[in-house]
Structure formats: structure tokens, C-alpha cells
Coordinates of C-alpha atoms and ligand atoms in Angstrom, one line a residue:
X1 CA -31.4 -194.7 -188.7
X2 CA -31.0 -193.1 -192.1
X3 CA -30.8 -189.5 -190.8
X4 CA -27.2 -188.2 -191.8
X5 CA -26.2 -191.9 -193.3
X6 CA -23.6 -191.0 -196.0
X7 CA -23.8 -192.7 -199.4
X8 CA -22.5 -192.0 -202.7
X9 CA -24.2 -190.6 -206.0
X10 CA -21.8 -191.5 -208.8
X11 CA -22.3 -190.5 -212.6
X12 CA -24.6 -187.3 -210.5
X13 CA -25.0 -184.6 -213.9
X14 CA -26.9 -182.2 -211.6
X15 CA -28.1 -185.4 -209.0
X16 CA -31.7 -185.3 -208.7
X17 CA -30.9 -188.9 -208.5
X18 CA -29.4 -188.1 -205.4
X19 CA -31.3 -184.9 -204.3
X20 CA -34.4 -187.3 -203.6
X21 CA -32.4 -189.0 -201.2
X22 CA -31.2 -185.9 -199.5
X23 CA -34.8 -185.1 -199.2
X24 CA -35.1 -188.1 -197.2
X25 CA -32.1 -187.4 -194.8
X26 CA -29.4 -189.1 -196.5
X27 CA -25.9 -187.2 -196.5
X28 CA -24.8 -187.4 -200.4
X29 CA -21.5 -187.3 -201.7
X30 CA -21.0 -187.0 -205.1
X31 CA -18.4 -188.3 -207.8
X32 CA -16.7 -186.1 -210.4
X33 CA -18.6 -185.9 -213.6
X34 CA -17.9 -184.9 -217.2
X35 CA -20.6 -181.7 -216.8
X36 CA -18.0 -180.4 -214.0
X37 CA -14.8 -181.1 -215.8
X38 CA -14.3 -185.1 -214.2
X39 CA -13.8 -188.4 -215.2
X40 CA -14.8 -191.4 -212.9
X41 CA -12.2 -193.3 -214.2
X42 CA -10.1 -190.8 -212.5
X43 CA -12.0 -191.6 -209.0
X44 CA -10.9 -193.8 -206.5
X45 CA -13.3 -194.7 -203.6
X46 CA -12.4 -195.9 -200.2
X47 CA -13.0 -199.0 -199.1
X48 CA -16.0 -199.2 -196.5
X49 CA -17.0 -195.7 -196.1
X50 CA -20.2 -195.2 -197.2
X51 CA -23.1 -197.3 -196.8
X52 CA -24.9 -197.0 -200.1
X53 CA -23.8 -196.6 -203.9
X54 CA -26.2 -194.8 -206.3
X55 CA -26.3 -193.8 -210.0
X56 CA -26.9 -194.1 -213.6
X57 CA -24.1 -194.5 -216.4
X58 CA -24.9 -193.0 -219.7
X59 CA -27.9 -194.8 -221.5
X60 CA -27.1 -193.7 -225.1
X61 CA -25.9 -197.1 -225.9
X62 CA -28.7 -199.8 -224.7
X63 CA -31.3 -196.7 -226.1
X64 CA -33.6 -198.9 -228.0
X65 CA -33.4 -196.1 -230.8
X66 CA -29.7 -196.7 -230.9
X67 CA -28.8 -198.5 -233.8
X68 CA -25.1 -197.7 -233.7
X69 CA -24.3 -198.5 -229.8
X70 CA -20.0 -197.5 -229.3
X71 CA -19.1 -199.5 -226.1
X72 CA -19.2 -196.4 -224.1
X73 CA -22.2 -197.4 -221.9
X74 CA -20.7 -200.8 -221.3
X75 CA -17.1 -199.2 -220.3
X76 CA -19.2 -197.0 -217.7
X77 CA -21.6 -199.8 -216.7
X78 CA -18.1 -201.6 -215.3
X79 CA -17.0 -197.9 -214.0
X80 CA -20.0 -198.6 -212.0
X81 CA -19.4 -201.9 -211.2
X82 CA -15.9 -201.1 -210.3
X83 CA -16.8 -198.5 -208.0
X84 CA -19.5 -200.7 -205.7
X85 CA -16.8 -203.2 -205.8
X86 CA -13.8 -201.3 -204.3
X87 CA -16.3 -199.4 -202.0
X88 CA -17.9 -202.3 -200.4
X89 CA -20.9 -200.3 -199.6
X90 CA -24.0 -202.3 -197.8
X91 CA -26.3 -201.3 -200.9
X92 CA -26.4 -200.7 -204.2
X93 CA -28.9 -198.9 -206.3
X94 CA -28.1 -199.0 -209.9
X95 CA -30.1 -196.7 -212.6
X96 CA -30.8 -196.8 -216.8
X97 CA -33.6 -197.4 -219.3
X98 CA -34.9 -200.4 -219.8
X99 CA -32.5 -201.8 -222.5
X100 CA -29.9 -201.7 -220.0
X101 CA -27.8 -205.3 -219.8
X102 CA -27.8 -207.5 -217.0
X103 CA -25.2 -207.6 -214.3
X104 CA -23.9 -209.1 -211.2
X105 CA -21.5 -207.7 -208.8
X106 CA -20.0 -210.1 -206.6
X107 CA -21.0 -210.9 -203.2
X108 CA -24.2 -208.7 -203.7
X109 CA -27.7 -210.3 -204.0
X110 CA -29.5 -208.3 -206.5
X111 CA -33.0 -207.8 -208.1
X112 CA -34.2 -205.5 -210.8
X113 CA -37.1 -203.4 -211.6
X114 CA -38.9 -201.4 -213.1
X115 CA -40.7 -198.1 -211.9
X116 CA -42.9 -195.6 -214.0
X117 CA -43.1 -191.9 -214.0
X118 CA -46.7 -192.1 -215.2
X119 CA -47.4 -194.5 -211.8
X120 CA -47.1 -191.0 -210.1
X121 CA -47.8 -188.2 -212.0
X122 CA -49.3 -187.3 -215.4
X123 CA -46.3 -187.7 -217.2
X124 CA -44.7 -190.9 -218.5
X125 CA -40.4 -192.2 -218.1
X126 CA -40.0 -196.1 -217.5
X127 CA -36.8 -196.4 -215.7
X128 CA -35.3 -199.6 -214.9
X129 CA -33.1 -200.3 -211.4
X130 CA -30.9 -202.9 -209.9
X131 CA -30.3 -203.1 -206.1
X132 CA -28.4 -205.1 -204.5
X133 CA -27.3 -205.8 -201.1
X134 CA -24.7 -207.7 -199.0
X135 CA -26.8 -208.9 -196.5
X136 CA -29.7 -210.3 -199.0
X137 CA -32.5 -207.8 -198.1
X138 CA -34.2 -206.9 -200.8
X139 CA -36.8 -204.4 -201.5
X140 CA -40.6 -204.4 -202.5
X141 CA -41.3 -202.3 -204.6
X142 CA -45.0 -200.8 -205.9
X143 CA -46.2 -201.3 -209.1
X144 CA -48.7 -198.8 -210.1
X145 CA -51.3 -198.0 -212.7
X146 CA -50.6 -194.8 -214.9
X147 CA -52.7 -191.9 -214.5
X148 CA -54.1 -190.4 -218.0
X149 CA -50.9 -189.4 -219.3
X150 CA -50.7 -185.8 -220.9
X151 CA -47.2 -186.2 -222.8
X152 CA -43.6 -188.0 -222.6
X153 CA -40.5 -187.8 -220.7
X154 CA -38.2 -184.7 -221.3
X155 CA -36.0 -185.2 -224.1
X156 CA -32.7 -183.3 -223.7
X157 CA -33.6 -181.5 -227.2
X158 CA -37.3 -180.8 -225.6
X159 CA -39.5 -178.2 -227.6
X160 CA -40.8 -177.8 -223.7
X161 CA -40.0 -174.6 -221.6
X162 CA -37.2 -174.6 -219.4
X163 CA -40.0 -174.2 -216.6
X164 CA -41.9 -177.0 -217.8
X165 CA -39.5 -179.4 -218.5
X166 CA -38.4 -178.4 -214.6
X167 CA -41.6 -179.1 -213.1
X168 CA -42.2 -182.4 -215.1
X169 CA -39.5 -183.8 -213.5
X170 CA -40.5 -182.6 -210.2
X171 CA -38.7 -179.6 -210.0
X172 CA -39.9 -176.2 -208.8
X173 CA -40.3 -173.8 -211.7
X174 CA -38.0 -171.7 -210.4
X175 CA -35.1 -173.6 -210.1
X176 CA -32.2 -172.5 -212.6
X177 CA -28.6 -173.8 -213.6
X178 CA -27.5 -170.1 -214.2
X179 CA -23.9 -171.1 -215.7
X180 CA -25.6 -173.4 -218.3
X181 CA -26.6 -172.6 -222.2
X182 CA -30.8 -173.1 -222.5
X183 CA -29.9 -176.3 -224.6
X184 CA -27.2 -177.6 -221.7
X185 CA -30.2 -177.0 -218.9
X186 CA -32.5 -178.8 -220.8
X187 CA -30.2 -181.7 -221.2
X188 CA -29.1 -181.8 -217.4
X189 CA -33.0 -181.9 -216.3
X190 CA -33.4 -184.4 -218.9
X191 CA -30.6 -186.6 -217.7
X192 CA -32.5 -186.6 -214.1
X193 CA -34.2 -189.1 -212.4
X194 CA -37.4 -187.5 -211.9
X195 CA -37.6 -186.2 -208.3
X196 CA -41.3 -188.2 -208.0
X197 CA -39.0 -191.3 -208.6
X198 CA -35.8 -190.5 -206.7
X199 CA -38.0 -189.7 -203.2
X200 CA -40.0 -192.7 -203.6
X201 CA -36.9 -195.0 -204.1
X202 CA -35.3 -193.3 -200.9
X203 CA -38.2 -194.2 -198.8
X204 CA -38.7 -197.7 -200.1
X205 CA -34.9 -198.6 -198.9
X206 CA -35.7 -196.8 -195.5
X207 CA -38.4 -198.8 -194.7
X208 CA -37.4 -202.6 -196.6
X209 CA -33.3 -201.9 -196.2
X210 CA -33.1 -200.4 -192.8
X211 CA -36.6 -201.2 -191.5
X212 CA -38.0 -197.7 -191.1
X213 CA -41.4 -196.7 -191.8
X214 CA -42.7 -192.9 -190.9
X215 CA -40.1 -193.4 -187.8
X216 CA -41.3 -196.6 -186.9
X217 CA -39.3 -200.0 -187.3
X218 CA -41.2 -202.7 -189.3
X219 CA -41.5 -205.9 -188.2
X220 CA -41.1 -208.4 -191.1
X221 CA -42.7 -211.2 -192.0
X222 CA -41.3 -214.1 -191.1
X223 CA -41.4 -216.5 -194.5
X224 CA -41.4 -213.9 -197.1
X225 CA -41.9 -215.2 -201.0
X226 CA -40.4 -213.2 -203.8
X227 CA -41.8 -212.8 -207.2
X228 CA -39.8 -215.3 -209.6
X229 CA -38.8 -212.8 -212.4
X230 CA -36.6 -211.5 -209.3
X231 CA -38.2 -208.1 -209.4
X232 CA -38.1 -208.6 -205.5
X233 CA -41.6 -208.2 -205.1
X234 CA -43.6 -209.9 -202.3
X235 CA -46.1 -212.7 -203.5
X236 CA -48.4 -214.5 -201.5
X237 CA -49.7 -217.9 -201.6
X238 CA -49.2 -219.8 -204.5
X239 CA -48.6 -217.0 -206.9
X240 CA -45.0 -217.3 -208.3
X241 CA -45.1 -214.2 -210.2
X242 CA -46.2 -211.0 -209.0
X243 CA -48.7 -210.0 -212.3
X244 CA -48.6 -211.1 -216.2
X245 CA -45.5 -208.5 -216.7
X246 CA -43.4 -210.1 -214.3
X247 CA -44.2 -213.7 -215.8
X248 CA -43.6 -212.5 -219.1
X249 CA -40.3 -211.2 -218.2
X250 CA -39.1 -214.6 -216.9
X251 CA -40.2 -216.2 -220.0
X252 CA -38.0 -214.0 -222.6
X253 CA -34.9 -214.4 -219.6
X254 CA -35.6 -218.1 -219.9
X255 CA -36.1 -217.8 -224.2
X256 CA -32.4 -215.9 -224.1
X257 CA -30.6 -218.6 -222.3
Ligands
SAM1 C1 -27.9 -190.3 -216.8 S1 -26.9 -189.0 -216.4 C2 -27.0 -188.9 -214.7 C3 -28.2 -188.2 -214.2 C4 -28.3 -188.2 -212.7 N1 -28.3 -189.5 -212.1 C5 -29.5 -187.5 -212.2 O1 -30.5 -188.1 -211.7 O2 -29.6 -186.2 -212.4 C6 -25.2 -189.6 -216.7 C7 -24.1 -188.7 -216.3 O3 -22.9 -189.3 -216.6 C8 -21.9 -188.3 -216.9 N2 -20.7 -189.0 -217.5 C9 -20.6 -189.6 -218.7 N3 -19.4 -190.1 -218.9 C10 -18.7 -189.8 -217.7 C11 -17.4 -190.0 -217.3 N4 -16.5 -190.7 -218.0 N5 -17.0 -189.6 -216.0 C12 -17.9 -189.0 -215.2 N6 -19.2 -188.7 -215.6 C13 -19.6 -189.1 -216.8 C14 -22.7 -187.4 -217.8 O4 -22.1 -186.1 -217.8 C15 -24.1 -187.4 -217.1 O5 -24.2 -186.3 -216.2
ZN2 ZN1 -41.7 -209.9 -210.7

């Protein structure tokens, strides 16, 4: 059962990382973050406490627009890394762009993908995740076709309203950070994990993590194939890769080694 299970958001900003989950009956608990006055270098996490680790580290760095990258997004990446490690939580769910480097945390078998704003609402934000898990479930995630998209992701400098940068992330246009500047609220939606995305990722690891599905447990298949790019998702037959993306992702992993 997820209801109550206690995990921990790390890197939060204002969480809607981490709110999705809560909307799905999780119990967060969240890390001190530079927006509140906190370091996570400062943070210590018990060992075995909660059963799932989630966040993004800053992106600026692996930004494809970057042409200057200072180490600071690698430093935090292994603040992240560090964290899962002392915690020894079941899961992992990691979060970035898509420039973000590769990783492996130890003992954890991992996959990454990718999952699209667009795939669920008229508004477009490719974000790129890693999960991992001790026991080597993994999950299956969608892949979906973008709507017709009517403009981009917020931009922390958006020429956007407050209340439409809100709802494009899935926000109700009434929600406020009173104690913030316009230009700081702008950047803390813009930080977000839009809501669309955070909910969906909650409910994929209740139903392929702990086997839930609308209250129900699923039964799983008994030999299941995973897509070879090791985005984790299910193929069937004798596909190896789960669409053309996927098999041109393992070609430019196999072109960088
Ligand atoms: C990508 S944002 C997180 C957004 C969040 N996951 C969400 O969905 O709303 C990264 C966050 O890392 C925070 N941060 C950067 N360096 C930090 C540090 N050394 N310690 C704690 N937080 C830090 C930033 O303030 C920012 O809120
Ligand atoms: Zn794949």
C-alpha cells in the first residue's frame, strides 16, 4: 500500500515534484533548499527510513544552451547520489533535462526516460528521469504523441502571467507564493515539475513498483522483455526496441563508447 508511505523530495524549490506524489497518498518529506535558507550538503539522512528518494539537482549546467557549464550541476548530481546512497531507500526517482549525464548508484538497477509535457497537455517540457530500484523492478512507462502544442515550457524570466505560467504547469490560477518577488514566483513555478508529470509518475510507480492499480494488485507477466535502450519499457515479441527513438538512442550510447 502506498497510502501514508513516506519518501523524500530532495532539491524540493516549492516541490511540485513532490506535491504530485502527495496527490497520490504519499507522505513527503522534504530536504533543505537554497530558496528556504538550506544547503543539502548540510543534510544528513538516516539510513533506511524512507522508502523512496525523489528530486532534481539544478540543470543550468547540462542546459544545452549552456556554453559555459561551472561543475555546479555535477557537485549536486553526487549530492544526490550521496543522499540515495546513505538513505538506502527501496526506490529512486531521479529528475533533469535531457542533457543530464549518466549515472549509476550502487546496488540500484536503473533505467532512464523520457516523458513529455506536450504527451498530456497543450504545452510542451521534455524532461528526462532515472529510477532505480533495489529489488530490479522497473517501471513502464507511456510514451505518448503531443497534442497541437500552443507554446513552450515556462521560462523562469517568462513574459507569461503569473496566472498562466501557474496553470501551465498544472497549477490552479489561484495559487500564490505571497513572500516571493513576481520575478522569484516565476522562477519557482518554472523550476517545477509540471503537476501533469509529477501525478502521472506517482501512479506509474504505484501500479509497476508496488503493484497497485485503481486499488487493485496487478498480476505481472511472467517473462517480461524490456526495451534495449533501457528505457524500461515493455516490448513484445521480437522487437528489441520499443520505437525508432528508443533504437536511436542506443545507437549514439553505443557511438560514445
Ligand atoms: C530544479 S529545482 C527543483 C524543482 C522541484 N523539483 C519542483 O518540482 O518544484 C532545483 C532546486 O535546487 C535548489 N538548490 C540549488 N542548490 C542547492 C543546494 N546547494 N542545496 C539545496 N538546494 C539547492 C534550488 O534552489 C532549486 O529550488
Ligand atoms: Zn527504449
Amino acid at each position: 500500500m502506498t497510502k501514508g508511505k513516506l519518501i523524500l523530495s530532495i532539491f524540493p524549490g516549492i516541490d511540485l515534484l513532490g506535491k504530485g506524489f502527495e496527490e497520490q497518498g504519499f507522505c513527503v518529506v522534504r530536504s533543505p533548499d537554497h530558496i528556504t535558507g538550506g544547503d543539502i550538503r548540510d543534510f544528513v539522512a538516516p539510513s533506511g527510513v524512507f522508502g523512496g528518494v525523489v528530486g532534481g539537482s539544478p540543470c543550468q549546467d547540462f542546459s544545452a544552451l549552456n556554453r559555459a557549464p561551472t561543475g555546479y550541476g555535477l557537485a549536486m548530481l553526487n549530492e544526490y547520489k550521496r543522499v540515495v546512497l546513505d538513505n538506502q531507500p527501496s526506490w529512486f526517482l531521479f529528475e533533469n533535462v535531457a542533457q543530464f549525464p549518466n549515472f549509476t548508484i550502487k546496488g540500484y538497477t536503473q533505467q532512464r526516460f523520457e516523458l513529455d509535457l506536450g504527451w498530456f497537455v497543450e504545452y510542451s517540457r521534455l524532461r528526462h528521469f532515472m529510477f532505480g530500484s533495489l529489488s530490479g523492478a522497473l517501471l513502464n512507462p507511456m510514451k505518448g504523441k503531443k497534442h497541437n502544442i500552443k507554446g513552450g515550457a515556462v521560462v523562469g524570466k517568462d513574459s507569461r502571467s503569473f496566472q498562466a505560467c501557474c496553470e501551465i504547469q498544472g497549477l490552479s490560477h489561484d495559487f500564490d507564493l505571497p513572500f516571493f518577488s513576481l520575478s522569484g514566483k516565476k522562477q519557482a513555478v518554472a523550476n517545477g515539475v509540471p503537476l501533469p508529470l509529477s501525478c502521472y509518475l506517482a501512479k506509474l510507480i504505484q501500479r509497476d513498483y508496488y503493484g497497485e492499480e485503481a486499488g487493485q494488485i496487478r498480476i505481472k507477466a511472467e517473462a517480461e522483455k524490456r526495451c534495449a535502450c533501457q528505457c524500461g519499457r515493455l516490448v513484445y515479441g521480437r522487437a528489441k526496441y520499443d520505437g525508432v527513438s528508443c533504437r536511436k538512442r542506443a545507437q549514439r550510447q553505443r557511438s560514445r563508447i
